[in-house]
Short mmCIF file of C-alpha atoms in Angstrom, two decimals:
data_model
loop_
_atom_site.label_atom_id
_atom_site.label_comp_id
_atom_site.label_asym_id
_atom_site.label_seq_id
_atom_site.Cartn_x
_atom_site.Cartn_y
_atom_site.Cartn_z
CA MET K 133 52.95 -129.96 -67.48
CA PHE K 134 55.00 -132.48 -65.78
CA LYS K 135 52.08 -135.30 -66.70
CA LYS K 136 52.69 -133.63 -70.42
CA ILE K 137 55.91 -134.30 -70.47
CA GLN K 138 55.91 -137.60 -69.21
CA LYS K 139 53.20 -138.77 -72.03
CA LYS K 140 54.89 -137.49 -75.16
CA LEU K 141 57.90 -139.14 -73.41
CA LEU K 142 55.70 -142.74 -73.20
CA LEU K 143 54.82 -141.69 -76.48
CA ASN K 144 58.28 -141.14 -78.36
CA TYR K 145 60.64 -141.98 -76.12
CA PRO K 146 59.18 -144.93 -74.33
CA LEU K 147 63.21 -145.31 -72.75
CA LEU K 148 63.38 -142.33 -70.66
CA TRP K 149 59.76 -142.95 -69.86
CA ASN K 150 60.60 -146.19 -68.11
CA ILE K 151 63.44 -145.32 -66.51
CA LYS K 152 62.15 -142.01 -65.03
CA VAL K 153 64.14 -140.22 -66.64
CA ILE K 154 63.22 -136.62 -65.31
CA PRO K 155 61.39 -136.87 -62.09
CA MET K 156 64.68 -138.94 -60.60
CA VAL K 157 66.86 -135.90 -62.33
CA ILE K 158 64.84 -133.23 -60.90
CA THR K 159 65.27 -135.99 -57.48
CA VAL K 160 69.26 -136.48 -57.50
CA VAL K 161 70.41 -132.91 -59.35
CA GLY K 162 67.94 -131.47 -56.53
CA PHE K 163 69.45 -133.91 -53.27
CA ASN K 164 73.23 -133.47 -54.69
CA ILE K 165 72.33 -129.35 -54.38
CA LEU K 166 70.97 -129.91 -50.99
CA TYR K 167 73.79 -131.88 -49.62
CA PHE K 168 76.33 -129.64 -50.87
CA PHE K 169 74.96 -126.36 -49.47
CA SER K 170 74.00 -128.73 -46.26
CA GLY K 171 78.02 -129.40 -46.09
CA PHE K 172 79.27 -125.92 -47.06
CA ILE K 173 77.09 -124.73 -43.94
CA SER K 174 77.88 -127.84 -41.62
CA GLY K 175 81.74 -127.48 -42.57
CA ALA K 176 82.75 -123.82 -40.56
CA ILE K 177 86.06 -125.12 -39.19
CA ASP K 178 85.85 -124.10 -34.86
CA PHE K 179 89.38 -123.14 -33.79
CA GLN K 180 87.88 -123.26 -30.26
CA LYS K 181 88.89 -126.62 -31.24
CA SER K 182 92.09 -128.72 -31.43
CA ASN K 183 90.87 -131.82 -33.04
CA TYR K 184 88.05 -132.79 -35.32
CA TYR K 185 87.00 -135.88 -34.19
CA ASN K 186 83.74 -137.15 -35.54
CA ASN K 187 80.50 -136.06 -33.50
CA GLY K 188 77.19 -137.34 -32.85
CA SER K 189 75.77 -134.68 -34.49
CA PHE K 190 78.01 -135.94 -37.81
CA THR K 191 77.26 -139.63 -37.38
CA ILE K 192 73.18 -138.65 -37.33
CA PHE K 193 73.54 -136.92 -39.98
CA PHE K 194 75.76 -138.91 -43.00
CA LEU K 195 73.58 -141.23 -41.56
CA VAL K 196 70.25 -139.67 -42.41
CA ILE K 197 72.17 -138.70 -46.32
CA ILE K 198 73.84 -142.27 -46.20
CA LEU K 199 69.45 -144.09 -46.20
CA THR K 200 67.95 -140.68 -48.62
CA SER K 201 70.28 -142.61 -51.06
CA ILE K 202 68.22 -146.23 -49.92
CA LEU K 203 64.66 -144.69 -49.95
CA THR K 204 65.74 -142.68 -53.54
CA LEU K 205 67.07 -146.02 -55.07
CA ILE K 206 64.22 -148.16 -53.32
CA LEU K 207 61.72 -146.02 -54.83
CA TRP K 208 63.23 -145.42 -58.13
CA LEU K 209 63.37 -149.46 -58.44
CA VAL K 210 60.16 -149.85 -57.30
CA TYR K 211 58.80 -147.53 -61.18
CA TYR K 212 61.66 -148.73 -62.89
CA LEU K 213 61.50 -152.20 -62.90
CA LYS K 214 56.92 -152.89 -63.44
CA ASN K 215 57.74 -152.36 -66.91
CA ASN K 216 60.25 -154.83 -69.54
CA GLY K 217 60.64 -154.84 -72.38
CA PHE K 218 63.56 -156.76 -72.29
CA LYS K 219 61.97 -159.81 -71.17
CA SER K 220 58.59 -159.74 -72.60
CA PHE K 221 60.95 -159.13 -76.57
CA TYR K 222 59.33 -155.92 -77.08
CA PRO K 223 60.68 -155.31 -80.65
CA LYS K 224 64.04 -152.62 -79.44
CA LYS K 225 67.52 -151.88 -81.32
CA SER K 226 70.47 -153.49 -81.20
CA ASN K 227 71.70 -151.20 -79.01
CA SER K 228 69.52 -150.04 -76.75
CA LEU K 229 69.94 -152.19 -74.06
CA TYR K 230 73.38 -150.15 -73.68
CA TRP K 231 70.88 -147.16 -73.44
CA GLU K 232 69.18 -148.28 -71.25
CA TRP K 233 72.07 -149.93 -68.37
CA LEU K 234 74.34 -146.14 -69.70
CA LEU K 235 70.91 -143.55 -68.02
CA THR K 236 71.36 -146.28 -65.23
CA PHE K 237 74.76 -146.56 -64.19
CA LEU K 238 75.18 -142.34 -64.00
CA LEU K 239 70.94 -142.11 -62.17
CA LEU K 240 72.82 -144.87 -60.16
CA PHE K 241 76.26 -142.53 -59.73
CA GLY K 242 74.37 -139.79 -58.74
CA ILE K 243 71.80 -141.61 -55.78
CA CYS K 244 75.21 -142.40 -54.99
CA SER K 245 76.64 -139.33 -54.67
CA TYR K 246 74.58 -137.43 -51.93
CA PRO K 247 77.78 -138.47 -49.30
CA PHE K 248 80.44 -137.71 -51.86
CA SER K 249 78.16 -134.32 -52.26
CA TYR K 250 78.08 -133.79 -48.40
CA PHE K 251 81.73 -133.75 -47.97
CA GLN K 252 82.50 -131.42 -51.31
CA GLY K 253 80.67 -128.67 -49.65
CA ILE K 254 82.43 -129.26 -46.12
CA GLN K 255 85.61 -128.95 -48.03
CA ALA K 256 84.29 -125.91 -50.10
CA LYS K 257 83.36 -124.27 -46.51
CA GLU K 258 87.09 -124.34 -45.46
CA ARG K 259 89.14 -123.80 -48.75
CA SER K 260 86.75 -120.45 -48.28
CA TYR K 261 88.87 -119.48 -45.32
CA ALA K 262 92.24 -118.67 -47.37
CA THR K 263 93.73 -119.33 -50.46
CA LYS K 264 96.17 -122.24 -51.53
CA GLU K 265 98.98 -119.07 -51.31
CA GLU K 266 97.86 -117.38 -47.81
CA VAL K 267 97.34 -121.17 -46.47
CA LEU K 268 100.89 -122.26 -47.58
CA GLU K 269 102.46 -119.12 -45.96
CA THR K 270 100.43 -119.72 -42.66
CA LYS K 271 101.93 -122.72 -42.64
CA LYS K 272 105.66 -122.10 -43.30
CA PHE K 273 104.73 -119.39 -40.17
CA LEU K 274 103.78 -121.65 -38.06
CA ASN K 275 106.49 -124.34 -38.85
CA LYS K 276 108.99 -121.29 -37.75
CA ILE K 277 107.07 -120.23 -34.30
CA ASP K 278 106.72 -123.61 -33.11
CA ILE K 279 110.44 -124.19 -32.42
CA LEU K 280 109.83 -121.40 -29.59
CA ILE K 281 107.00 -122.98 -28.53
CA PRO K 282 108.47 -125.12 -25.80
CA GLU K 283 105.76 -127.14 -25.08
CA SER K 284 108.68 -129.77 -23.18
CA ASP K 285 112.02 -130.78 -23.35
CA THR K 286 110.53 -133.74 -25.59
CA HIS K 287 110.91 -132.67 -28.87
CA TYR K 288 114.52 -131.00 -28.24
CA TYR K 289 116.66 -133.96 -27.84
CA ASN K 290 120.48 -134.50 -25.82
CA ARG K 291 123.39 -132.22 -27.15
CA THR K 292 126.05 -129.64 -25.49
CA ILE K 293 125.44 -126.16 -27.44
CA VAL K 294 128.32 -123.74 -28.07
CA PRO K 295 126.63 -121.23 -29.58
CA ASP K 296 128.10 -119.57 -32.82
CA SER K 297 128.63 -115.82 -31.02
CA ALA K 298 130.83 -113.54 -31.82
CA ASN K 299 131.32 -112.78 -27.79
CA THR K 300 133.40 -115.51 -27.15
CA ASP K 301 133.23 -114.99 -23.83
CA LYS K 302 128.90 -116.28 -23.92
CA THR K 303 129.88 -119.31 -24.81
CA SER K 304 131.23 -121.29 -21.51
CA ASN K 305 127.60 -121.85 -20.68
CA SER K 306 126.92 -124.54 -21.98
CA ILE K 307 123.84 -126.95 -21.66
CA SER K 308 122.54 -129.85 -23.41
CA ILE K 309 118.57 -128.29 -23.29
CA SER K 310 117.87 -125.79 -25.97
CA LEU K 311 115.65 -123.71 -28.30
CA LEU K 312 118.65 -125.01 -30.75
CA ASN K 313 118.25 -128.19 -30.34
CA PHE K 314 114.78 -128.21 -31.81
CA ASP K 315 114.41 -131.99 -33.43
CA ASP K 316 113.15 -131.05 -36.67
CA TYR K 317 113.31 -134.32 -38.87
CA SER K 318 112.66 -132.67 -42.21
CA GLU K 319 114.89 -130.31 -41.45
CA SER K 320 112.98 -127.57 -42.47
CA SER K 321 114.56 -124.95 -43.44
CA ASP K 322 112.46 -122.63 -41.96
CA ILE K 323 113.04 -124.48 -38.69
CA GLN K 324 116.82 -123.23 -40.02
CA GLN K 325 116.24 -118.78 -40.48
CA VAL K 326 114.86 -119.02 -36.38
CA LYS K 327 117.76 -120.94 -35.00
CA ARG K 328 120.21 -118.86 -37.50
CA TRP K 329 118.61 -115.78 -36.29
CA LEU K 330 118.56 -117.07 -32.12
CA VAL K 331 122.45 -118.02 -32.93
CA GLU K 332 123.15 -114.17 -33.81
CA GLU K 333 120.83 -112.29 -31.25
CA LYS K 334 118.21 -111.04 -33.91
CA GLN K 335 115.71 -109.95 -31.14
CA ASP K 336 114.13 -107.74 -33.22
CA SER K 337 113.32 -111.09 -36.37
CA ILE K 338 112.88 -113.46 -33.02
CA ARG K 339 109.74 -110.02 -30.88
CA ASN K 340 108.52 -109.28 -34.32
CA LEU K 341 107.41 -113.59 -35.26
CA LEU K 342 105.98 -113.85 -31.94
CA HIS K 343 103.59 -110.19 -32.50
CA GLN K 344 102.44 -111.35 -35.84
CA TYR K 345 100.97 -114.88 -33.99
CA PHE K 346 99.32 -113.22 -31.38
CA LYS K 347 98.20 -111.61 -34.36
CA LEU K 348 97.05 -114.67 -35.89
CA GLN K 349 95.94 -115.92 -32.85
CA GLU K 350 93.24 -113.15 -32.69
CA LYS K 351 92.02 -112.90 -36.15
CA TYR K 352 90.22 -116.34 -34.68
CA LYS K 353 89.46 -114.85 -30.84
CA LEU K 354 92.08 -117.89 -29.63
CA THR K 355 93.66 -116.55 -26.74
CA SER K 356 97.10 -116.67 -24.20
CA ASN K 357 97.84 -115.36 -20.70
CA LEU K 358 101.33 -114.44 -22.63
CA THR K 359 102.30 -110.91 -24.23
CA VAL K 360 105.08 -110.21 -26.42
CA ASP K 361 106.97 -109.26 -24.21
CA SER K 362 105.79 -111.85 -21.15
CA TRP K 363 106.80 -114.32 -24.11
CA MET K 364 110.59 -112.38 -25.23
CA LYS K 365 111.46 -112.73 -21.46
CA LEU K 366 110.94 -116.74 -20.73
CA ILE K 367 112.72 -118.29 -24.03
CA TYR K 368 115.27 -115.10 -25.05
CA ASN K 369 118.40 -116.13 -22.88
CA PRO K 370 121.08 -116.29 -25.19
CA PRO K 371 123.46 -117.25 -25.72
CA THR K 372 122.54 -120.75 -24.97
CA TYR K 373 118.74 -120.73 -24.25
CA GLU K 374 118.41 -122.85 -22.14
CA ILE K 375 114.59 -125.15 -21.17
CA SER K 376 113.58 -125.53 -18.57
CA PRO K 377 110.14 -125.94 -16.80
CA SER K 378 110.15 -122.77 -15.91
CA ASN K 379 109.85 -121.57 -19.13
CA TYR K 380 107.43 -124.97 -20.49
CA ILE K 381 104.53 -123.11 -22.54
CA LEU K 382 101.34 -125.30 -23.36
CA LYS K 383 100.27 -125.52 -26.88
CA ASN K 384 96.19 -125.69 -26.16
CA LYS K 385 94.43 -124.05 -23.58
CA ILE K 386 92.93 -127.48 -22.52
CA ASN K 387 95.81 -128.75 -21.55
CA PHE K 388 96.40 -125.73 -19.60
CA SER K 389 93.60 -126.48 -17.33
CA TYR K 390 93.90 -129.76 -16.87
CA ASN K 391 98.27 -129.60 -16.41
CA ASN K 392 100.70 -128.18 -13.85
CA SER K 393 103.54 -128.46 -15.22
CA SER K 394 103.67 -125.02 -16.66
CA ASN K 395 102.06 -121.16 -15.98
CA TYR K 396 101.33 -120.69 -19.89
CA TYR K 397 99.35 -121.18 -22.72
CA VAL K 398 99.11 -120.08 -26.23
CA GLU K 399 96.51 -122.21 -28.28
CA TYR K 400 98.86 -122.92 -31.73
CA TYR K 401 97.24 -126.80 -31.61
CA ASN K 402 94.43 -125.13 -32.55
CA LEU K 403 95.78 -123.17 -35.17
CA THR K 404 97.76 -126.17 -36.99
CA SER K 405 94.59 -128.07 -36.66
CA GLY K 406 92.06 -125.03 -38.61
CA TYR K 407 94.62 -124.24 -41.01
CA ASN K 408 95.62 -128.75 -41.44
CA LYS K 409 91.76 -128.57 -42.41
CA ILE K 410 92.21 -125.61 -44.85
CA TYR K 411 96.12 -126.91 -46.36
CA ASN K 412 93.80 -130.51 -47.44
CA ALA K 413 90.76 -129.11 -48.68
CA HIS K 414 93.12 -127.27 -51.47
CA TYR K 415 96.00 -129.78 -52.18
CA ASP K 416 94.27 -133.65 -50.86
CA ASN K 417 93.16 -134.36 -53.91
CA ASP K 418 94.09 -137.78 -54.15
CA SER K 419 91.34 -138.22 -51.79
CA PHE K 420 89.06 -136.73 -53.68
CA TYR K 421 89.90 -138.49 -56.57
CA THR K 422 89.67 -141.94 -55.15
CA SER K 423 86.32 -140.93 -53.13
CA LEU K 424 85.19 -140.76 -56.95
CA LEU K 425 85.93 -143.69 -58.36
CA LEU K 426 84.88 -145.68 -55.24
CA ILE K 427 81.38 -143.76 -56.25
CA PHE K 428 81.78 -144.89 -59.84
CA TYR K 429 82.79 -148.29 -58.96
CA ILE K 430 79.36 -148.67 -56.68
CA ALA K 431 77.48 -146.68 -59.25
CA LEU K 432 78.66 -150.18 -62.21
CA SER K 433 78.62 -153.30 -59.16
CA LEU K 434 74.48 -151.48 -58.67
CA SER K 435 74.33 -151.76 -62.13
CA LEU K 436 75.37 -154.40 -63.40
CA PHE K 437 73.13 -155.78 -60.84
CA LEU K 438 70.45 -154.09 -62.62
CA LEU K 439 71.53 -154.76 -65.68
CA SER K 440 71.90 -158.78 -64.81
CA PHE K 441 67.80 -158.69 -63.19
CA ARG K 442 66.81 -157.35 -66.45
CA ILE K 443 67.72 -159.61 -68.62
CA THR K 444 67.39 -162.67 -66.56
CA SER K 445 64.14 -164.37 -64.12
CA GLY K 446 64.53 -163.39 -60.76
CA LYS K 447 64.98 -166.98 -60.05
CA SER K 448 68.66 -167.06 -61.74
CA TRP K 449 69.92 -164.31 -60.48
CA LEU K 450 69.26 -165.14 -56.85
CA ILE K 451 70.33 -168.66 -57.93
CA ALA K 452 74.13 -166.78 -59.51
CA LEU K 453 74.18 -164.75 -56.03
CA VAL K 454 74.21 -168.35 -54.00
CA VAL K 455 76.98 -169.90 -56.67
CA ILE K 456 78.81 -166.41 -56.48
CA GLY K 457 78.87 -167.51 -52.74
CA LEU K 458 79.87 -171.15 -52.79
CA LEU K 459 82.95 -170.11 -55.55
CA ALA K 460 84.22 -167.93 -52.24
CA PHE K 461 83.02 -170.91 -49.64
CA ILE K 462 85.87 -172.93 -51.99
CA TYR K 463 88.03 -170.12 -52.78
CA GLY K 464 88.26 -169.45 -48.65
CA ILE K 465 88.89 -173.73 -48.54
CA VAL K 466 92.11 -173.38 -51.28
CA SER K 467 93.52 -170.97 -48.59
CA ALA K 468 93.14 -172.30 -45.49
CA ILE K 469 95.42 -175.39 -47.01
CA HIS K 470 97.43 -173.64 -48.85
CA VAL K 471 98.06 -171.79 -45.74
CA ILE K 472 97.99 -174.98 -43.25
CA ILE K 473 100.88 -176.19 -45.72
CA GLY K 474 103.14 -173.18 -44.85
CA GLY K 475 102.39 -171.15 -47.74
CA SER K 476 103.18 -167.38 -48.89
CA GLY K 477 101.53 -164.91 -48.68
CA ASN K 478 102.32 -163.67 -52.50
CA GLY K 479 101.71 -167.18 -52.77
CA LEU K 480 98.35 -166.44 -51.54
CA PHE K 481 98.01 -162.56 -53.56
CA PHE K 482 98.42 -165.28 -56.62
CA LEU K 483 96.28 -167.54 -56.07
CA THR K 484 93.90 -165.12 -55.46
CA ILE K 485 94.33 -163.47 -58.20
CA ILE K 486 94.71 -167.40 -60.82
CA TYR K 487 91.80 -169.05 -58.85
CA TRP K 488 87.98 -165.46 -59.86
CA VAL K 489 89.94 -164.64 -63.47
CA VAL K 490 89.94 -168.32 -64.48
CA ILE K 491 86.33 -168.56 -63.59
CA PHE K 492 85.69 -165.79 -64.61
CA PHE K 493 87.29 -166.78 -68.81
CA ILE K 494 85.72 -170.53 -68.54
CA MET K 495 82.19 -168.88 -68.37
CA ILE K 496 83.28 -166.11 -70.50
CA PHE K 497 84.17 -169.47 -73.06
CA TYR K 498 80.87 -171.37 -72.16
CA VAL K 499 78.96 -168.86 -72.81
CA GLY K 500 80.32 -167.44 -75.55
CA SER K 501 80.08 -171.63 -77.23
CA LYS K 502 76.39 -171.69 -76.78
CA ILE K 503 76.02 -168.08 -78.72
CA TYR K 504 78.24 -169.22 -81.54
CA CYS K 505 76.58 -172.89 -81.40
CA LYS K 506 73.00 -171.81 -81.01
CA SER K 507 72.95 -174.08 -78.55
CA PRO K 508 70.09 -174.01 -75.42
CA LYS K 509 71.19 -171.87 -72.95
CA GLY K 510 71.59 -173.93 -70.17
CA LYS K 511 73.84 -172.70 -67.06
CA SER K 512 74.14 -169.75 -68.70
CA THR K 513 71.26 -168.40 -67.62
CA ILE K 514 72.97 -168.55 -63.85
CA LEU K 515 76.66 -167.55 -65.47
CA ILE K 516 75.76 -164.34 -67.20
CA HIS K 517 75.32 -162.87 -63.95
CA LEU K 518 78.82 -163.94 -62.72
CA ILE K 519 80.11 -162.15 -65.73
CA LEU K 520 78.58 -158.69 -65.59
CA TRP K 521 78.98 -158.53 -61.53
CA MET K 522 83.15 -160.24 -62.33
CA LEU K 523 83.88 -157.57 -65.56
CA PRO K 524 85.23 -154.05 -63.93
CA TYR K 525 87.49 -156.19 -61.98
CA VAL K 526 88.76 -158.80 -63.57
CA PHE K 527 91.65 -156.43 -65.24
CA MET K 528 92.28 -154.68 -62.27
CA LEU K 529 93.26 -158.37 -60.54
CA LEU K 530 95.60 -158.96 -64.09
CA HIS K 531 96.81 -155.05 -63.12
CA TYR K 532 97.80 -155.83 -59.72
CA MET K 533 99.02 -159.61 -60.71
CA TYR K 534 101.62 -157.13 -62.53
CA ILE K 535 102.57 -155.04 -60.39
CA GLU K 536 103.19 -157.44 -57.66
CA SER K 537 104.78 -159.85 -59.47
CA ARG K 538 107.64 -156.59 -60.61
CA ASP K 539 107.33 -156.49 -57.18
CA SER K 540 107.41 -152.21 -57.80
CA PRO K 541 105.44 -149.30 -56.07
CA ASP K 542 101.35 -148.93 -58.45
CA ILE K 543 102.36 -145.21 -58.72
CA PHE K 544 99.81 -145.64 -61.60
CA SER K 545 96.58 -147.27 -59.45
CA THR K 546 94.54 -144.27 -59.30
CA LEU K 547 95.19 -143.64 -63.41
CA PHE K 548 94.73 -147.19 -64.41
CA ASN K 549 91.65 -147.64 -62.03
CA SER K 550 90.03 -145.43 -64.63
CA ILE K 551 90.79 -146.58 -67.79
CA ASN K 552 89.74 -149.51 -65.83
CA LEU K 553 86.20 -148.29 -66.20
CA ILE K 554 86.13 -146.24 -69.09
CA PHE K 555 87.66 -149.55 -70.67
CA VAL K 556 84.61 -151.58 -69.26
CA CYS K 557 81.96 -148.63 -69.98
CA ILE K 558 83.05 -149.10 -73.80
CA LEU K 559 83.04 -152.65 -73.27
CA LEU K 560 79.52 -152.80 -72.31
CA LEU K 561 78.77 -151.79 -75.96
CA PRO K 562 79.63 -155.01 -77.76
CA LEU K 563 78.53 -157.35 -74.85
CA THR K 564 75.46 -155.98 -74.98
CA ILE K 565 74.44 -156.43 -78.06
CA ILE K 566 75.64 -159.86 -78.11
CA ILE K 567 73.53 -160.63 -74.28
CA LYS K 568 70.88 -159.12 -77.23
CA LYS K 569 71.65 -162.66 -79.13
CA TRP K 570 72.17 -164.93 -76.27
CA LYS K 571 68.36 -164.06 -74.98
CA ALA K 572 67.85 -165.41 -78.72
CA LEU K 573 68.55 -168.98 -77.67
CA PRO K 574 66.11 -171.20 -76.62
CA GLU K 575 66.11 -172.17 -72.59
CA GLU K 576 66.07 -175.42 -72.74
#
């Protein structure tokens, strides 16, 4: 059946047959689904650990994913590059080159998406632990309980405390280190609420908070050598709520094993680490869009490298690589001179953009004049490569130069980069038609 489909494509849709669309779509979609579920399976949060540094097995598996992407790309290129109707002047429609580029771009995006699919699987697993509302409530709760776990006096500023109590005789014992002195940088309303409970001596509210905390620890099979009563005995000492080494409570069982500063521990860091991951999985949209855009631009660059190879010879493609290396070398020399003569950082930034943008438009003018005058290709055979390779980033450089000149934060960078991506994809339609006209020019 597969051979029949391939034969039908060869006879009726040679472009799809040459790009190997059917086998590649099956391969790319299959690997993306495989790595998504692999990420989902391996994305379980281990609440027994309070940190999530990548271990060796994760690194090895990630390298396997990258290797799979590279092998998929190489195997596809072996079959795709066997035939090239454009170089052979095979009769095609004016926009056929554009559709060929677009299909290769989408396939390359799928190939480059293997790591992205894996990480999306991990985040899907992390989101499955709690809804958005639940994770927000839990983070607020952990914020509240933080004040009641005096691991040391580090988070408590020195200030004399005179509790606001109805019993004036209780204010005679004023101290400088107290639960009431918890250093709340964000001035969280949750922390302030617990402080009010302490000042107003609402013992039941504090006890209920501790009881909820132990229920949360039990949910994830975490341990502590405290109970609600023993915890209350340590910290609930109105009106001053004094903090000293005798009532320190460590926030991690590992620290308790290697630290003699306290006889008590809870596994607070394990909970906060786990819920931070769940929170990021739900709300960290910036990294999602940034990663997606990065993959699109990698696929776009690879597709333009491939397109430029398809429209000319391998020799001119390699010469173009050497030329862009020389241009980068010249830029390095100019930059070094700029720094030696005491040029500013901003000056170097503008110099970089102007250097590359001017070169780009000079090349555009040169190739455009060749097409307009219908003169031999000459050096344009090499320059056409550089134009295609630089195309996605020229307008981006101009955008950053504009932002820097205004000395304002670039709050719309993701939006602009998305628009730039769409614009370049649209611009390639007339550009590929022009390339077909350029291809018809005599070589010399």
